[in-house]
Amino acid sequence: DVLAAPCDIREPDQISAFVAQVLERFGRIDVLINNAGGQFPSPADQIAPRGWDAVIRNNLNGTFFMSREVASQAMIPARRGRIVMVTAMVARGFPGMAHTGAARAGVENLTESLAVEWTQHNLRVNCVAPGNNIRSSGTERYGEEMLELTRKATPLRRLGLVAEVARVILFLASDQNDFVTGSIYRIDGGQRLWGDIWPIPDPIE
């Protein structure tokens, strides 16, 4: 049995109605995967207020409001639930997309905050942060030259697979995970420890 329904996660009222619809249909919510997001490349000094707000509302605010609504309507009353955030590799900043870097870093801190606050309700809250070296429909737009640079910047010397990210999410969402909460899982083949494909610009005279 599957329910598909539109919901703009930037609008708290739509989230509340959507969660109520899910509960009416299924009676409970065991797992929430916060995977929605969107951004666009831009130098920081060229990000307009409207563009900044759009990314923050989508990637940070939407994640919080969805988590809050699912927890308050379903998981806290049931005293059980698993929440998994999906962010990106922002451990060393996100040059070229500062808006999403700030939003994703906020989600990682939110993960740690909610994990502590909601442990009294028997919830587990964790985060998966895939690197930009996971081969997917999105990375195919980079072109082979960029993908090769990304591979060389990865200590494991290959690109990751979507299935490798999914396996970690599956564990965190399952009953097998009973003692992990507030953790950030960086799935990047060690990229954050070594390589980077973002060139450091020369000083402008």
CSV table of C-alpha atoms in Angstrom, one decimal:
chain,number,residue,atom,x,y,z
A,1,ASP,CA,0.0,0.0,0.0
A,2,VAL,CA,1.6,3.3,-1.1
A,3,LEU,CA,0.4,6.9,-0.7
A,4,ALA,CA,1.8,9.5,-3.1
A,5,ALA,CA,0.8,13.1,-2.4
A,6,PRO,CA,2.2,16.5,-3.1
A,7,CYS,CA,3.7,18.5,-0.2
A,8,ASP,CA,5.8,21.7,-0.3
A,9,ILE,CA,8.1,21.3,2.6
A,10,ARG,CA,8.7,25.0,2.7
A,11,GLU,CA,5.1,25.5,3.9
A,12,PRO,CA,4.5,24.2,7.5
A,13,ASP,CA,0.7,24.1,7.0
A,14,GLN,CA,1.2,21.7,4.0
A,15,ILE,CA,3.5,19.5,6.0
A,16,SER,CA,1.0,19.3,8.9
A,17,ALA,CA,-1.8,18.3,6.5
A,18,PHE,CA,0.4,15.8,4.7
A,19,VAL,CA,1.5,14.1,8.0
A,20,ALA,CA,-2.1,13.9,9.1
A,21,GLN,CA,-3.1,12.3,5.8
A,22,VAL,CA,-0.4,9.7,6.2
A,23,LEU,CA,-1.5,8.9,9.7
A,24,GLU,CA,-5.1,8.6,8.6
A,25,ARG,CA,-4.1,6.1,5.9
A,26,PHE,CA,-1.5,4.0,7.8
A,27,GLY,CA,-2.1,4.8,11.5
A,28,ARG,CA,1.6,5.3,12.3
A,29,ILE,CA,4.9,6.6,11.0
A,30,ASP,CA,8.0,4.5,11.9
A,31,VAL,CA,10.6,6.1,9.8
A,32,LEU,CA,11.2,9.6,8.3
A,33,ILE,CA,14.0,10.1,5.7
A,34,ASN,CA,14.6,13.8,5.1
A,35,ASN,CA,16.0,13.7,1.6
A,36,ALA,CA,14.4,16.7,-0.1
A,37,GLY,CA,16.7,19.5,-1.2
A,38,GLY,CA,17.8,21.8,-3.9
A,39,GLN,CA,20.4,24.4,-4.7
A,40,PHE,CA,22.2,26.1,-7.5
A,41,PRO,CA,25.9,27.0,-8.1
A,42,SER,CA,26.8,30.6,-7.6
A,43,PRO,CA,29.7,32.6,-6.1
A,44,ALA,CA,28.7,33.8,-2.7
A,45,ASP,CA,28.9,37.5,-3.6
A,46,GLN,CA,26.4,36.9,-6.4
A,47,ILE,CA,23.7,35.1,-4.3
A,48,ALA,CA,20.7,37.3,-4.2
A,49,PRO,CA,18.5,37.5,-1.0
A,50,ARG,CA,15.7,35.6,-2.8
A,51,GLY,CA,18.0,32.8,-3.9
A,52,TRP,CA,19.5,32.5,-0.4
A,53,ASP,CA,16.1,32.4,1.2
A,54,ALA,CA,14.9,29.8,-1.3
A,55,VAL,CA,17.7,27.4,-0.5
A,56,ILE,CA,17.5,27.9,3.3
A,57,ARG,CA,13.8,27.4,3.3
A,58,ASN,CA,14.0,24.2,1.3
A,59,ASN,CA,17.1,22.5,2.8
A,60,LEU,CA,17.0,23.7,6.4
A,61,ASN,CA,13.6,25.0,7.3
A,62,GLY,CA,11.8,22.2,5.5
A,63,THR,CA,13.8,19.6,7.2
A,64,PHE,CA,13.1,21.0,10.6
A,65,PHE,CA,9.4,21.5,10.0
A,66,MET,CA,9.0,18.0,8.6
A,67,SER,CA,10.9,16.4,11.5
A,68,ARG,CA,8.9,18.4,14.1
A,69,GLU,CA,5.6,17.5,12.6
A,70,VAL,CA,6.3,13.8,12.2
A,71,ALA,CA,7.7,13.7,15.7
A,72,SER,CA,4.9,15.6,17.4
A,73,GLN,CA,2.0,13.9,15.5
A,74,ALA,CA,3.3,10.4,15.3
A,75,MET,CA,6.6,9.4,16.8
A,76,ILE,CA,6.5,11.1,20.2
A,77,PRO,CA,3.0,9.8,21.1
A,78,ALA,CA,4.0,6.3,19.9
A,79,ARG,CA,7.4,6.5,21.8
A,80,ARG,CA,9.3,5.1,18.9
A,81,GLY,CA,10.7,6.3,15.6
A,82,ARG,CA,13.8,6.7,13.4
A,83,ILE,CA,14.6,10.0,11.6
A,84,VAL,CA,17.5,10.1,9.1
A,85,MET,CA,18.6,13.4,7.6
A,86,VAL,CA,20.5,13.4,4.2
A,87,THR,CA,22.9,16.3,3.7
A,88,ALA,CA,26.1,16.6,1.7
A,89,MET,CA,29.9,16.8,2.3
A,90,VAL,CA,30.0,20.2,4.1
A,91,ALA,CA,32.6,19.3,6.7
A,92,ARG,CA,35.1,21.7,5.0
A,93,GLY,CA,32.7,24.2,3.8
A,94,PHE,CA,30.9,24.3,0.4
A,95,PRO,CA,32.6,26.9,-1.8
A,96,GLY,CA,30.6,27.7,-4.9
A,97,MET,CA,27.3,27.0,-3.1
A,98,ALA,CA,27.6,28.7,0.2
A,99,HIS,CA,23.9,28.8,0.7
A,100,THR,CA,23.4,25.1,0.7
A,101,GLY,CA,26.6,24.6,2.7
A,102,ALA,CA,25.2,26.8,5.5
A,103,ALA,CA,21.8,25.0,5.3
A,104,ARG,CA,23.3,21.5,5.3
A,105,ALA,CA,25.6,22.3,8.2
A,106,GLY,CA,22.5,23.6,10.0
A,107,VAL,CA,20.8,20.2,9.4
A,108,GLU,CA,23.8,18.4,10.9
A,109,ASN,CA,23.7,20.5,14.0
A,110,LEU,CA,19.9,20.1,14.1
A,111,THR,CA,20.5,16.3,14.0
A,112,GLU,CA,22.6,16.4,17.1
A,113,SER,CA,20.2,18.8,18.9
A,114,LEU,CA,17.1,16.7,18.2
A,115,ALA,CA,18.9,13.4,19.0
A,116,VAL,CA,19.4,14.7,22.6
A,117,GLU,CA,16.0,16.4,23.0
A,118,TRP,CA,14.0,13.4,21.7
A,119,THR,CA,15.9,10.6,23.3
A,120,GLN,CA,13.4,10.9,26.2
A,121,HIS,CA,10.8,9.8,23.7
A,122,ASN,CA,12.8,6.8,22.5
A,123,LEU,CA,13.6,8.4,19.1
A,124,ARG,CA,16.8,7.9,17.1
A,125,VAL,CA,17.9,10.8,15.0
A,126,ASN,CA,21.0,10.5,12.7
A,127,CYS,CA,22.4,12.0,9.5
A,128,VAL,CA,24.0,10.6,6.3
A,129,ALA,CA,26.3,13.0,4.4
A,130,PRO,CA,27.2,11.6,1.0
A,131,GLY,CA,30.2,13.1,-0.7
A,132,ASN,CA,30.1,14.7,-4.1
A,133,ASN,CA,31.7,11.6,-5.4
A,134,ILE,CA,28.7,9.4,-5.4
A,135,ARG,CA,27.8,8.4,-9.0
A,136,SER,CA,24.2,9.2,-9.6
A,137,SER,CA,21.9,10.9,-12.1
A,138,GLY,CA,23.0,14.2,-10.7
A,139,THR,CA,26.7,13.7,-11.0
A,140,GLU,CA,26.3,12.6,-14.6
A,141,ARG,CA,25.8,16.3,-15.5
A,142,TYR,CA,29.3,17.1,-14.3
A,143,GLY,CA,31.0,15.5,-17.4
A,144,GLU,CA,33.7,12.9,-17.5
A,145,GLU,CA,36.5,15.3,-16.9
A,146,MET,CA,35.0,16.5,-13.6
A,147,LEU,CA,34.2,12.9,-12.6
A,148,GLU,CA,37.8,11.9,-13.2
A,149,LEU,CA,39.1,14.8,-11.0
A,150,THR,CA,36.6,13.7,-8.4
A,151,ARG,CA,37.8,10.1,-8.5
A,152,LYS,CA,41.4,11.2,-8.1
A,153,ALA,CA,40.5,13.4,-5.1
A,154,THR,CA,39.1,10.3,-3.4
A,155,PRO,CA,41.5,8.1,-1.4
A,156,LEU,CA,39.6,5.0,-2.4
A,157,ARG,CA,40.2,6.0,-6.0
A,158,ARG,CA,36.7,5.3,-7.2
A,159,LEU,CA,33.3,6.9,-7.2
A,160,GLY,CA,30.8,5.7,-4.7
A,161,LEU,CA,27.5,4.1,-5.5
A,162,VAL,CA,24.0,5.1,-4.5
A,163,ALA,CA,23.4,1.7,-3.1
A,164,GLU,CA,26.3,2.2,-0.7
A,165,VAL,CA,24.6,5.3,0.7
A,166,ALA,CA,21.3,3.5,0.8
A,167,ARG,CA,22.7,0.7,2.9
A,168,VAL,CA,23.7,3.1,5.7
A,169,ILE,CA,20.3,4.8,5.6
A,170,LEU,CA,18.6,1.4,5.8
A,171,PHE,CA,20.6,0.4,8.9
A,172,LEU,CA,19.9,3.7,10.7
A,173,ALA,CA,16.2,3.4,9.9
A,174,SER,CA,15.9,-0.2,11.1
A,175,ASP,CA,15.4,-1.8,14.5
A,176,GLN,CA,19.0,-3.0,14.2
A,177,ASN,CA,20.0,0.5,15.2
A,178,ASP,CA,19.2,0.9,18.8
A,179,PHE,CA,22.3,2.5,20.2
A,180,VAL,CA,23.2,5.1,17.5
A,181,THR,CA,21.8,8.6,17.7
A,182,GLY,CA,23.1,12.0,16.9
A,183,SER,CA,25.7,10.7,14.5
A,184,ILE,CA,26.8,12.1,11.2
A,185,TYR,CA,27.9,9.4,8.7
A,186,ARG,CA,30.1,10.8,5.9
A,187,ILE,CA,30.0,8.5,3.0
A,188,ASP,CA,32.7,9.8,0.7
A,189,GLY,CA,35.5,7.3,0.4
A,190,GLY,CA,37.7,9.4,2.6
A,191,GLN,CA,37.5,12.5,0.3
A,192,ARG,CA,37.0,15.0,3.1
A,193,LEU,CA,40.3,13.8,4.6
A,194,TRP,CA,42.4,14.3,1.5
A,195,GLY,CA,41.3,15.6,-1.8
A,196,ASP,CA,39.3,18.5,-3.1
A,197,ILE,CA,38.3,19.6,-6.6
A,198,TRP,CA,37.6,23.2,-5.8
A,199,PRO,CA,40.5,25.4,-6.9
A,200,ILE,CA,41.7,28.0,-4.5
A,201,PRO,CA,41.6,31.3,-6.5
A,202,ASP,CA,44.7,33.5,-6.8
A,203,PRO,CA,44.5,36.9,-5.0
A,204,ILE,CA,43.0,39.7,-7.0
A,205,GLU,CA,45.4,42.6,-7.3
